[in-house]
């Protein structure tokens, strides 16, 4: 499978715990995006990388959230001191820089904070 | 502000045409997407239109763009039960990375 993969697919955690999600983009894609999707809503943009550089962060990304893409390939999204409001589907997408930017989405990681 | 709005539900009979509407706010958007999301599956790009176009046709899909009213529509001809899904309209800002999605329109196709 050469699509975008995310791990884990599901995560249940207790409030206050830290969680980390991983995204593996399509190999030749240099852009990587993180989104959050809550029930009944569309994906909300969180952050974006071009290669290893994080170029844009949404104000939705509080201080408890951090994302990295250390070698310009896979990315991690960490949430510290999780809150019940963090429960959502976290989506990763990747694309290749070009005039038309089609983002390819992964299946998502569903986070449930108890 | 940043906002993409869609009607939440649409129900059609199999074989009829479906029209899903969307309004967006940013006139500087470079292009607009329609994505499809089926239960348990990732978002799939259906079609897109550049902001300098008025219409795009792709097999059973027709996208109409009214830039003056910032209105986008997706028409699905001969709707099938397999078209039942959530359809998201999204606008892409200049630079091609920040994408704003609507809340999605849930399409129900009755056999």
JSON list of C-alpha atoms in Angstrom, two decimals:
[
{"chain": "A", "resi": 1, "resn": "UNK", "atom": "CA", "xyz": [0.00, 0.00, 0.00]},
{"chain": "A", "resi": 2, "resn": "UNK", "atom": "CA", "xyz": [1.53, 3.29, -1.06]},
{"chain": "A", "resi": 3, "resn": "UNK", "atom": "CA", "xyz": [-1.04, 5.61, 0.52]},
{"chain": "A", "resi": 4, "resn": "UNK", "atom": "CA", "xyz": [-0.78, 7.74, 3.66]},
{"chain": "A", "resi": 5, "resn": "UNK", "atom": "CA", "xyz": [-0.71, 5.61, 6.77]},
{"chain": "A", "resi": 6, "resn": "UNK", "atom": "CA", "xyz": [-1.41, 6.55, 10.37]},
{"chain": "A", "resi": 7, "resn": "UNK", "atom": "CA", "xyz": [-0.72, 4.75, 13.60]},
{"chain": "A", "resi": 8, "resn": "UNK", "atom": "CA", "xyz": [-2.48, 3.90, 15.79]},
{"chain": "A", "resi": 9, "resn": "UNK", "atom": "CA", "xyz": [-5.94, 3.82, 14.24]},
{"chain": "A", "resi": 10, "resn": "UNK", "atom": "CA", "xyz": [-7.59, 4.11, 17.64]},
{"chain": "A", "resi": 11, "resn": "UNK", "atom": "CA", "xyz": [-6.35, 5.40, 20.97]},
{"chain": "A", "resi": 12, "resn": "UNK", "atom": "CA", "xyz": [-8.22, 5.49, 24.26]},
{"chain": "A", "resi": 13, "resn": "UNK", "atom": "CA", "xyz": [-6.54, 7.38, 27.06]},
{"chain": "A", "resi": 14, "resn": "UNK", "atom": "CA", "xyz": [-7.35, 8.90, 30.41]},
{"chain": "A", "resi": 15, "resn": "UNK", "atom": "CA", "xyz": [-7.52, 12.62, 30.92]},
{"chain": "A", "resi": 16, "resn": "UNK", "atom": "CA", "xyz": [-4.13, 14.05, 31.75]},
{"chain": "A", "resi": 17, "resn": "UNK", "atom": "CA", "xyz": [-2.11, 11.45, 29.86]},
{"chain": "A", "resi": 18, "resn": "UNK", "atom": "CA", "xyz": [0.16, 12.23, 26.92]},
{"chain": "A", "resi": 19, "resn": "UNK", "atom": "CA", "xyz": [-0.43, 10.64, 23.52]},
{"chain": "A", "resi": 20, "resn": "UNK", "atom": "CA", "xyz": [1.60, 10.55, 20.32]},
{"chain": "A", "resi": 21, "resn": "UNK", "atom": "CA", "xyz": [0.39, 9.75, 16.83]},
{"chain": "A", "resi": 22, "resn": "UNK", "atom": "CA", "xyz": [2.44, 8.94, 13.78]},
{"chain": "A", "resi": 23, "resn": "UNK", "atom": "CA", "xyz": [1.85, 9.69, 10.12]},
{"chain": "A", "resi": 24, "resn": "UNK", "atom": "CA", "xyz": [3.76, 8.21, 7.20]},
{"chain": "A", "resi": 25, "resn": "UNK", "atom": "CA", "xyz": [3.10, 10.22, 4.05]},
{"chain": "A", "resi": 26, "resn": "UNK", "atom": "CA", "xyz": [3.36, 9.04, 0.48]},
{"chain": "A", "resi": 27, "resn": "UNK", "atom": "CA", "xyz": [7.09, 8.71, -0.02]},
{"chain": "A", "resi": 28, "resn": "UNK", "atom": "CA", "xyz": [7.72, 11.37, -2.65]},
{"chain": "A", "resi": 29, "resn": "UNK", "atom": "CA", "xyz": [5.46, 13.96, -1.01]},
{"chain": "A", "resi": 30, "resn": "UNK", "atom": "CA", "xyz": [7.27, 16.87, 0.61]},
{"chain": "A", "resi": 31, "resn": "UNK", "atom": "CA", "xyz": [4.22, 18.51, 2.17]},
{"chain": "A", "resi": 32, "resn": "UNK", "atom": "CA", "xyz": [2.45, 17.08, 5.21]},
{"chain": "A", "resi": 33, "resn": "UNK", "atom": "CA", "xyz": [-0.65, 18.35, 6.96]},
{"chain": "A", "resi": 34, "resn": "UNK", "atom": "CA", "xyz": [-2.44, 17.57, 10.21]},
{"chain": "A", "resi": 35, "resn": "UNK", "atom": "CA", "xyz": [-6.17, 18.09, 10.67]},
{"chain": "A", "resi": 36, "resn": "UNK", "atom": "CA", "xyz": [-8.65, 17.41, 13.45]},
{"chain": "A", "resi": 37, "resn": "UNK", "atom": "CA", "xyz": [-12.20, 16.27, 12.74]},
{"chain": "A", "resi": 38, "resn": "UNK", "atom": "CA", "xyz": [-14.90, 16.15, 15.36]},
{"chain": "A", "resi": 39, "resn": "UNK", "atom": "CA", "xyz": [-18.25, 14.43, 14.96]},
{"chain": "A", "resi": 40, "resn": "UNK", "atom": "CA", "xyz": [-20.48, 16.16, 12.46]},
{"chain": "A", "resi": 41, "resn": "UNK", "atom": "CA", "xyz": [-17.80, 18.60, 11.35]},
{"chain": "A", "resi": 42, "resn": "UNK", "atom": "CA", "xyz": [-15.34, 18.86, 8.52]},
{"chain": "A", "resi": 43, "resn": "UNK", "atom": "CA", "xyz": [-11.59, 18.59, 9.05]},
{"chain": "A", "resi": 44, "resn": "UNK", "atom": "CA", "xyz": [-10.00, 21.59, 10.77]},
{"chain": "A", "resi": 45, "resn": "UNK", "atom": "CA", "xyz": [-6.50, 22.58, 9.70]},
{"chain": "A", "resi": 46, "resn": "UNK", "atom": "CA", "xyz": [-3.94, 22.23, 12.50]},
{"chain": "A", "resi": 47, "resn": "UNK", "atom": "CA", "xyz": [-0.49, 22.51, 10.98]},
{"chain": "A", "resi": 48, "resn": "UNK", "atom": "CA", "xyz": [1.58, 22.05, 7.84]},
{"chain": "A", "resi": 49, "resn": "UNK", "atom": "CA", "xyz": [5.14, 21.01, 7.02]},
{"chain": "A", "resi": 50, "resn": "UNK", "atom": "CA", "xyz": [7.17, 21.51, 3.91]},
{"chain": "A", "resi": 51, "resn": "UNK", "atom": "CA", "xyz": [9.95, 18.96, 4.23]},
{"chain": "A", "resi": 52, "resn": "UNK", "atom": "CA", "xyz": [11.07, 19.23, 7.86]},
{"chain": "A", "resi": 53, "resn": "UNK", "atom": "CA", "xyz": [10.00, 22.86, 8.33]},
{"chain": "A", "resi": 54, "resn": "UNK", "atom": "CA", "xyz": [6.74, 23.59, 10.13]},
{"chain": "A", "resi": 55, "resn": "UNK", "atom": "CA", "xyz": [5.46, 26.57, 8.17]},
{"chain": "A", "resi": 56, "resn": "UNK", "atom": "CA", "xyz": [2.01, 27.19, 9.56]},
{"chain": "A", "resi": 57, "resn": "UNK", "atom": "CA", "xyz": [0.20, 26.49, 12.81]},
{"chain": "A", "resi": 58, "resn": "UNK", "atom": "CA", "xyz": [-3.46, 27.08, 13.45]},
{"chain": "A", "resi": 59, "resn": "UNK", "atom": "CA", "xyz": [-4.50, 28.90, 16.58]},
{"chain": "A", "resi": 60, "resn": "UNK", "atom": "CA", "xyz": [-6.40, 25.66, 17.33]},
{"chain": "A", "resi": 61, "resn": "UNK", "atom": "CA", "xyz": [-3.02, 24.14, 18.12]},
{"chain": "A", "resi": 62, "resn": "UNK", "atom": "CA", "xyz": [-2.64, 25.01, 21.79]},
{"chain": "A", "resi": 63, "resn": "UNK", "atom": "CA", "xyz": [0.61, 24.78, 23.75]},
{"chain": "A", "resi": 64, "resn": "UNK", "atom": "CA", "xyz": [-0.27, 21.19, 24.65]},
{"chain": "A", "resi": 65, "resn": "UNK", "atom": "CA", "xyz": [0.04, 20.16, 21.01]},
{"chain": "A", "resi": 66, "resn": "UNK", "atom": "CA", "xyz": [3.34, 19.73, 19.22]},
{"chain": "A", "resi": 67, "resn": "UNK", "atom": "CA", "xyz": [4.12, 18.32, 15.82]},
{"chain": "A", "resi": 68, "resn": "UNK", "atom": "CA", "xyz": [7.44, 17.32, 14.34]},
{"chain": "A", "resi": 69, "resn": "UNK", "atom": "CA", "xyz": [8.78, 16.04, 11.07]},
{"chain": "A", "resi": 70, "resn": "UNK", "atom": "CA", "xyz": [12.45, 15.60, 11.89]},
{"chain": "A", "resi": 71, "resn": "UNK", "atom": "CA", "xyz": [13.75, 14.14, 8.64]},
{"chain": "A", "resi": 72, "resn": "UNK", "atom": "CA", "xyz": [11.14, 15.41, 6.29]},
{"chain": "A", "resi": 73, "resn": "UNK", "atom": "CA", "xyz": [9.49, 12.01, 6.04]},
{"chain": "A", "resi": 74, "resn": "UNK", "atom": "CA", "xyz": [7.17, 10.74, 8.79]},
{"chain": "A", "resi": 75, "resn": "UNK", "atom": "CA", "xyz": [5.59, 13.11, 11.28]},
{"chain": "A", "resi": 76, "resn": "UNK", "atom": "CA", "xyz": [4.42, 12.84, 14.87]},
{"chain": "A", "resi": 77, "resn": "UNK", "atom": "CA", "xyz": [1.70, 14.76, 16.65]},
{"chain": "A", "resi": 78, "resn": "UNK", "atom": "CA", "xyz": [1.89, 14.79, 20.44]},
{"chain": "A", "resi": 79, "resn": "UNK", "atom": "CA", "xyz": [-0.82, 15.95, 22.78]},
{"chain": "A", "resi": 80, "resn": "UNK", "atom": "CA", "xyz": [0.23, 16.54, 26.36]},
{"chain": "A", "resi": 81, "resn": "UNK", "atom": "CA", "xyz": [-2.12, 16.48, 29.35]},
{"chain": "A", "resi": 82, "resn": "UNK", "atom": "CA", "xyz": [-5.05, 15.35, 27.24]},
{"chain": "A", "resi": 83, "resn": "UNK", "atom": "CA", "xyz": [-8.50, 16.79, 27.92]},
{"chain": "A", "resi": 84, "resn": "UNK", "atom": "CA", "xyz": [-11.89, 15.37, 27.03]},
{"chain": "A", "resi": 85, "resn": "UNK", "atom": "CA", "xyz": [-12.25, 18.09, 24.41]},
{"chain": "A", "resi": 86, "resn": "UNK", "atom": "CA", "xyz": [-9.30, 16.60, 22.55]},
{"chain": "A", "resi": 87, "resn": "UNK", "atom": "CA", "xyz": [-11.43, 13.58, 21.62]},
{"chain": "A", "resi": 88, "resn": "UNK", "atom": "CA", "xyz": [-11.59, 13.63, 17.82]},
{"chain": "A", "resi": 89, "resn": "UNK", "atom": "CA", "xyz": [-10.29, 12.02, 14.66]},
{"chain": "A", "resi": 90, "resn": "UNK", "atom": "CA", "xyz": [-6.80, 13.25, 13.81]},
{"chain": "A", "resi": 91, "resn": "UNK", "atom": "CA", "xyz": [-6.16, 13.19, 10.09]},
{"chain": "A", "resi": 92, "resn": "UNK", "atom": "CA", "xyz": [-2.89, 13.41, 8.26]},
{"chain": "A", "resi": 93, "resn": "UNK", "atom": "CA", "xyz": [-2.55, 14.31, 4.60]},
{"chain": "A", "resi": 94, "resn": "UNK", "atom": "CA", "xyz": [0.36, 14.70, 2.22]},
{"chain": "A", "resi": 95, "resn": "UNK", "atom": "CA", "xyz": [0.97, 16.31, -1.12]},
{"chain": "A", "resi": 96, "resn": "UNK", "atom": "CA", "xyz": [3.68, 17.13, -3.60]},
{"chain": "A", "resi": 97, "resn": "UNK", "atom": "CA", "xyz": [4.51, 20.76, -4.30]},
{"chain": "A", "resi": 98, "resn": "UNK", "atom": "CA", "xyz": [3.08, 21.71, -7.63]},
{"chain": "A", "resi": 99, "resn": "UNK", "atom": "CA", "xyz": [0.70, 24.20, -9.11]},
{"chain": "A", "resi": 100, "resn": "UNK", "atom": "CA", "xyz": [-2.24, 22.04, -8.17]},
{"chain": "A", "resi": 101, "resn": "UNK", "atom": "CA", "xyz": [-1.97, 20.64, -4.69]},
{"chain": "A", "resi": 102, "resn": "UNK", "atom": "CA", "xyz": [-4.06, 17.52, -4.19]},
{"chain": "A", "resi": 103, "resn": "UNK", "atom": "CA", "xyz": [-3.90, 16.38, -0.61]},
{"chain": "A", "resi": 104, "resn": "UNK", "atom": "CA", "xyz": [-4.06, 12.63, -0.03]},
{"chain": "A", "resi": 105, "resn": "UNK", "atom": "CA", "xyz": [-5.57, 11.75, 3.31]},
{"chain": "A", "resi": 106, "resn": "UNK", "atom": "CA", "xyz": [-4.78, 8.90, 5.65]},
{"chain": "A", "resi": 107, "resn": "UNK", "atom": "CA", "xyz": [-7.44, 6.88, 7.50]},
{"chain": "A", "resi": 108, "resn": "UNK", "atom": "CA", "xyz": [-7.03, 8.91, 10.68]},
{"chain": "A", "resi": 109, "resn": "UNK", "atom": "CA", "xyz": [-6.37, 8.17, 14.34]},
{"chain": "A", "resi": 110, "resn": "UNK", "atom": "CA", "xyz": [-9.47, 8.24, 16.51]},
{"chain": "A", "resi": 111, "resn": "UNK", "atom": "CA", "xyz": [-8.66, 9.57, 19.99]},
{"chain": "A", "resi": 112, "resn": "UNK", "atom": "CA", "xyz": [-11.02, 9.06, 22.90]},
{"chain": "A", "resi": 113, "resn": "UNK", "atom": "CA", "xyz": [-10.16, 10.79, 26.16]},
{"chain": "A", "resi": 114, "resn": "UNK", "atom": "CA", "xyz": [-12.02, 9.40, 29.16]},
{"chain": "B", "resi": 1, "resn": "UNK", "atom": "CA", "xyz": [-13.48, 35.38, 8.34]},
{"chain": "B", "resi": 2, "resn": "UNK", "atom": "CA", "xyz": [-12.86, 31.81, 7.33]},
{"chain": "B", "resi": 3, "resn": "UNK", "atom": "CA", "xyz": [-16.06, 29.93, 6.78]},
{"chain": "B", "resi": 4, "resn": "UNK", "atom": "CA", "xyz": [-17.36, 27.37, 4.33]},
{"chain": "B", "resi": 5, "resn": "UNK", "atom": "CA", "xyz": [-21.04, 26.55, 4.67]},
{"chain": "B", "resi": 6, "resn": "UNK", "atom": "CA", "xyz": [-23.02, 23.60, 3.36]},
{"chain": "B", "resi": 7, "resn": "UNK", "atom": "CA", "xyz": [-26.50, 22.24, 3.91]},
{"chain": "B", "resi": 8, "resn": "UNK", "atom": "CA", "xyz": [-26.28, 19.26, 6.25]},
{"chain": "B", "resi": 9, "resn": "UNK", "atom": "CA", "xyz": [-28.53, 16.68, 4.59]},
{"chain": "B", "resi": 10, "resn": "UNK", "atom": "CA", "xyz": [-29.78, 15.72, 1.16]},
{"chain": "B", "resi": 11, "resn": "UNK", "atom": "CA", "xyz": [-31.99, 12.79, 0.28]},
{"chain": "B", "resi": 12, "resn": "UNK", "atom": "CA", "xyz": [-32.61, 11.67, -3.31]},
{"chain": "B", "resi": 13, "resn": "UNK", "atom": "CA", "xyz": [-34.00, 8.66, -5.12]},
{"chain": "B", "resi": 14, "resn": "UNK", "atom": "CA", "xyz": [-31.70, 6.36, -7.04]},
{"chain": "B", "resi": 15, "resn": "UNK", "atom": "CA", "xyz": [-31.38, 7.54, -10.62]},
{"chain": "B", "resi": 16, "resn": "UNK", "atom": "CA", "xyz": [-32.19, 11.19, -9.83]},
{"chain": "B", "resi": 17, "resn": "UNK", "atom": "CA", "xyz": [-29.67, 14.00, -9.87]},
{"chain": "B", "resi": 18, "resn": "UNK", "atom": "CA", "xyz": [-28.21, 15.31, -6.62]},
{"chain": "B", "resi": 19, "resn": "UNK", "atom": "CA", "xyz": [-27.12, 18.90, -6.18]},
{"chain": "B", "resi": 20, "resn": "UNK", "atom": "CA", "xyz": [-24.99, 19.80, -3.17]},
{"chain": "B", "resi": 21, "resn": "UNK", "atom": "CA", "xyz": [-24.42, 23.47, -2.50]},
{"chain": "B", "resi": 22, "resn": "UNK", "atom": "CA", "xyz": [-21.64, 25.34, -0.74]},
{"chain": "B", "resi": 23, "resn": "UNK", "atom": "CA", "xyz": [-20.79, 28.95, 0.01]},
{"chain": "B", "resi": 24, "resn": "UNK", "atom": "CA", "xyz": [-17.33, 30.17, 0.86]},
{"chain": "B", "resi": 25, "resn": "UNK", "atom": "CA", "xyz": [-15.94, 33.45, 2.09]},
{"chain": "B", "resi": 26, "resn": "UNK", "atom": "CA", "xyz": [-12.45, 34.07, 0.77]},
{"chain": "B", "resi": 27, "resn": "UNK", "atom": "CA", "xyz": [-12.34, 35.52, -2.72]},
{"chain": "B", "resi": 28, "resn": "UNK", "atom": "CA", "xyz": [-8.58, 34.93, -2.88]},
{"chain": "B", "resi": 29, "resn": "UNK", "atom": "CA", "xyz": [-9.02, 31.14, -2.77]},
{"chain": "B", "resi": 30, "resn": "UNK", "atom": "CA", "xyz": [-7.06, 29.58, -5.59]},
{"chain": "B", "resi": 31, "resn": "UNK", "atom": "CA", "xyz": [-9.18, 26.50, -6.03]},
{"chain": "B", "resi": 32, "resn": "UNK", "atom": "CA", "xyz": [-12.06, 24.65, -4.47]},
{"chain": "B", "resi": 33, "resn": "UNK", "atom": "CA", "xyz": [-12.37, 20.97, -3.77]},
{"chain": "B", "resi": 34, "resn": "UNK", "atom": "CA", "xyz": [-15.13, 18.46, -3.37]},
{"chain": "B", "resi": 35, "resn": "UNK", "atom": "CA", "xyz": [-14.16, 15.53, -1.14]},
{"chain": "B", "resi": 36, "resn": "UNK", "atom": "CA", "xyz": [-16.16, 12.38, -0.38]},
{"chain": "B", "resi": 37, "resn": "UNK", "atom": "CA", "xyz": [-16.04, 10.52, 2.92]},
{"chain": "B", "resi": 38, "resn": "UNK", "atom": "CA", "xyz": [-17.59, 7.09, 3.35]},
{"chain": "B", "resi": 39, "resn": "UNK", "atom": "CA", "xyz": [-18.07, 5.45, 6.76]},
{"chain": "B", "resi": 40, "resn": "UNK", "atom": "CA", "xyz": [-14.75, 4.18, 8.11]},
{"chain": "B", "resi": 41, "resn": "UNK", "atom": "CA", "xyz": [-12.84, 5.44, 5.09]},
{"chain": "B", "resi": 42, "resn": "UNK", "atom": "CA", "xyz": [-10.52, 8.38, 4.51]},
{"chain": "B", "resi": 43, "resn": "UNK", "atom": "CA", "xyz": [-11.34, 11.50, 2.58]},
{"chain": "B", "resi": 44, "resn": "UNK", "atom": "CA", "xyz": [-11.25, 10.98, -1.16]},
{"chain": "B", "resi": 45, "resn": "UNK", "atom": "CA", "xyz": [-10.83, 13.87, -3.58]},
{"chain": "B", "resi": 46, "resn": "UNK", "atom": "CA", "xyz": [-13.74, 13.77, -6.02]},
{"chain": "B", "resi": 47, "resn": "UNK", "atom": "CA", "xyz": [-13.07, 16.79, -8.13]},
{"chain": "B", "resi": 48, "resn": "UNK", "atom": "CA", "xyz": [-11.77, 20.34, -7.97]},
{"chain": "B", "resi": 49, "resn": "UNK", "atom": "CA", "xyz": [-12.16, 23.61, -9.83]},
{"chain": "B", "resi": 50, "resn": "UNK", "atom": "CA", "xyz": [-9.76, 26.49, -10.23]},
{"chain": "B", "resi": 51, "resn": "UNK", "atom": "CA", "xyz": [-11.12, 29.82, -9.12]},
{"chain": "B", "resi": 52, "resn": "UNK", "atom": "CA", "xyz": [-10.84, 31.23, -12.65]},
{"chain": "B", "resi": 53, "resn": "UNK", "atom": "CA", "xyz": [-13.25, 28.62, -14.03]},
{"chain": "B", "resi": 54, "resn": "UNK", "atom": "CA", "xyz": [-17.04, 28.67, -14.09]},
{"chain": "B", "resi": 55, "resn": "UNK", "atom": "CA", "xyz": [-17.75, 25.02, -14.70]},
{"chain": "B", "resi": 56, "resn": "UNK", "atom": "CA", "xyz": [-16.06, 21.68, -14.78]},
{"chain": "B", "resi": 57, "resn": "UNK", "atom": "CA", "xyz": [-17.53, 18.36, -15.88]},
{"chain": "B", "resi": 58, "resn": "UNK", "atom": "CA", "xyz": [-16.06, 14.99, -14.98]},
{"chain": "B", "resi": 59, "resn": "UNK", "atom": "CA", "xyz": [-18.19, 12.00, -15.97]},
{"chain": "B", "resi": 60, "resn": "UNK", "atom": "CA", "xyz": [-21.27, 12.09, -13.71]},
{"chain": "B", "resi": 61, "resn": "UNK", "atom": "CA", "xyz": [-19.97, 15.10, -11.77]},
{"chain": "B", "resi": 62, "resn": "UNK", "atom": "CA", "xyz": [-20.55, 18.74, -12.70]},
{"chain": "B", "resi": 63, "resn": "UNK", "atom": "CA", "xyz": [-19.09, 21.56, -10.64]},
{"chain": "B", "resi": 64, "resn": "UNK", "atom": "CA", "xyz": [-20.45, 25.08, -11.01]},
{"chain": "B", "resi": 65, "resn": "UNK", "atom": "CA", "xyz": [-18.70, 28.11, -9.55]},
{"chain": "B", "resi": 66, "resn": "UNK", "atom": "CA", "xyz": [-20.31, 31.51, -9.12]},
{"chain": "B", "resi": 67, "resn": "UNK", "atom": "CA", "xyz": [-17.48, 33.76, -8.01]},
{"chain": "B", "resi": 68, "resn": "UNK", "atom": "CA", "xyz": [-19.65, 36.81, -7.56]},
{"chain": "B", "resi": 69, "resn": "UNK", "atom": "CA", "xyz": [-21.84, 35.05, -5.01]},
{"chain": "B", "resi": 70, "resn": "UNK", "atom": "CA", "xyz": [-19.00, 32.81, -3.73]},
{"chain": "B", "resi": 71, "resn": "UNK", "atom": "CA", "xyz": [-21.23, 29.82, -4.40]},
{"chain": "B", "resi": 72, "resn": "UNK", "atom": "CA", "xyz": [-20.09, 26.36, -5.45]},
{"chain": "B", "resi": 73, "resn": "UNK", "atom": "CA", "xyz": [-22.25, 23.40, -6.35]},
{"chain": "B", "resi": 74, "resn": "UNK", "atom": "CA", "xyz": [-21.69, 19.73, -7.11]},
{"chain": "B", "resi": 75, "resn": "UNK", "atom": "CA", "xyz": [-24.18, 17.92, -9.29]},
{"chain": "B", "resi": 76, "resn": "UNK", "atom": "CA", "xyz": [-24.14, 14.14, -9.40]},
{"chain": "B", "resi": 77, "resn": "UNK", "atom": "CA", "xyz": [-26.08, 12.74, -12.34]},
{"chain": "B", "resi": 78, "resn": "UNK", "atom": "CA", "xyz": [-27.86, 9.37, -12.11]},
{"chain": "B", "resi": 79, "resn": "UNK", "atom": "CA", "xyz": [-27.20, 9.08, -8.38]},
{"chain": "B", "resi": 80, "resn": "UNK", "atom": "CA", "xyz": [-26.53, 5.54, -7.18]},
{"chain": "B", "resi": 81, "resn": "UNK", "atom": "CA", "xyz": [-26.79, 3.98, -3.72]},
{"chain": "B", "resi": 82, "resn": "UNK", "atom": "CA", "xyz": [-22.99, 3.81, -3.72]},
{"chain": "B", "resi": 83, "resn": "UNK", "atom": "CA", "xyz": [-22.95, 7.61, -3.79]},
{"chain": "B", "resi": 84, "resn": "UNK", "atom": "CA", "xyz": [-24.34, 7.71, -0.25]},
{"chain": "B", "resi": 85, "resn": "UNK", "atom": "CA", "xyz": [-21.63, 9.45, 1.76]},
{"chain": "B", "resi": 86, "resn": "UNK", "atom": "CA", "xyz": [-20.64, 12.77, 3.26]},
{"chain": "B", "resi": 87, "resn": "UNK", "atom": "CA", "xyz": [-19.51, 15.37, 0.74]},
{"chain": "B", "resi": 88, "resn": "UNK", "atom": "CA", "xyz": [-17.18, 18.16, 1.85]},
{"chain": "B", "resi": 89, "resn": "UNK", "atom": "CA", "xyz": [-16.63, 21.41, 0.08]},
{"chain": "B", "resi": 90, "resn": "UNK", "atom": "CA", "xyz": [-13.23, 23.01, 0.77]},
{"chain": "B", "resi": 91, "resn": "UNK", "atom": "CA", "xyz": [-11.42, 26.15, -0.27]},
{"chain": "B", "resi": 92, "resn": "UNK", "atom": "CA", "xyz": [-7.66, 26.37, -0.63]},
{"chain": "B", "resi": 93, "resn": "UNK", "atom": "CA", "xyz": [-5.86, 29.58, 0.17]},
{"chain": "B", "resi": 94, "resn": "UNK", "atom": "CA", "xyz": [-3.06, 30.99, -2.01]},
{"chain": "B", "resi": 95, "resn": "UNK", "atom": "CA", "xyz": [0.11, 29.01, -1.38]},
{"chain": "B", "resi": 96, "resn": "UNK", "atom": "CA", "xyz": [-1.83, 25.78, -1.59]},
{"chain": "B", "resi": 97, "resn": "UNK", "atom": "CA", "xyz": [-1.61, 24.55, 1.96]},
{"chain": "B", "resi": 98, "resn": "UNK", "atom": "CA", "xyz": [-4.25, 26.03, 4.23]},
{"chain": "B", "resi": 99, "resn": "UNK", "atom": "CA", "xyz": [-7.52, 24.35, 3.41]},
{"chain": "B", "resi": 100, "resn": "UNK", "atom": "CA", "xyz": [-10.85, 25.24, 5.00]},
{"chain": "B", "resi": 101, "resn": "UNK", "atom": "CA", "xyz": [-13.53, 22.56, 4.94]},
{"chain": "B", "resi": 102, "resn": "UNK", "atom": "CA", "xyz": [-17.27, 22.85, 5.31]},
{"chain": "B", "resi": 103, "resn": "UNK", "atom": "CA", "xyz": [-19.13, 20.69, 7.82]},
{"chain": "B", "resi": 104, "resn": "UNK", "atom": "CA", "xyz": [-20.18, 18.26, 5.10]},
{"chain": "B", "resi": 105, "resn": "UNK", "atom": "CA", "xyz": [-23.45, 17.33, 3.40]},
{"chain": "B", "resi": 106, "resn": "UNK", "atom": "CA", "xyz": [-24.79, 13.87, 4.15]},
{"chain": "B", "resi": 107, "resn": "UNK", "atom": "CA", "xyz": [-26.25, 12.41, 0.98]},
{"chain": "B", "resi": 108, "resn": "UNK", "atom": "CA", "xyz": [-28.81, 9.61, 1.39]},
{"chain": "B", "resi": 109, "resn": "UNK", "atom": "CA", "xyz": [-29.77, 7.72, -1.75]},
{"chain": "B", "resi": 110, "resn": "UNK", "atom": "CA", "xyz": [-33.01, 5.76, -1.55]},
{"chain": "B", "resi": 111, "resn": "UNK", "atom": "CA", "xyz": [-33.33, 2.67, -3.72]}
]
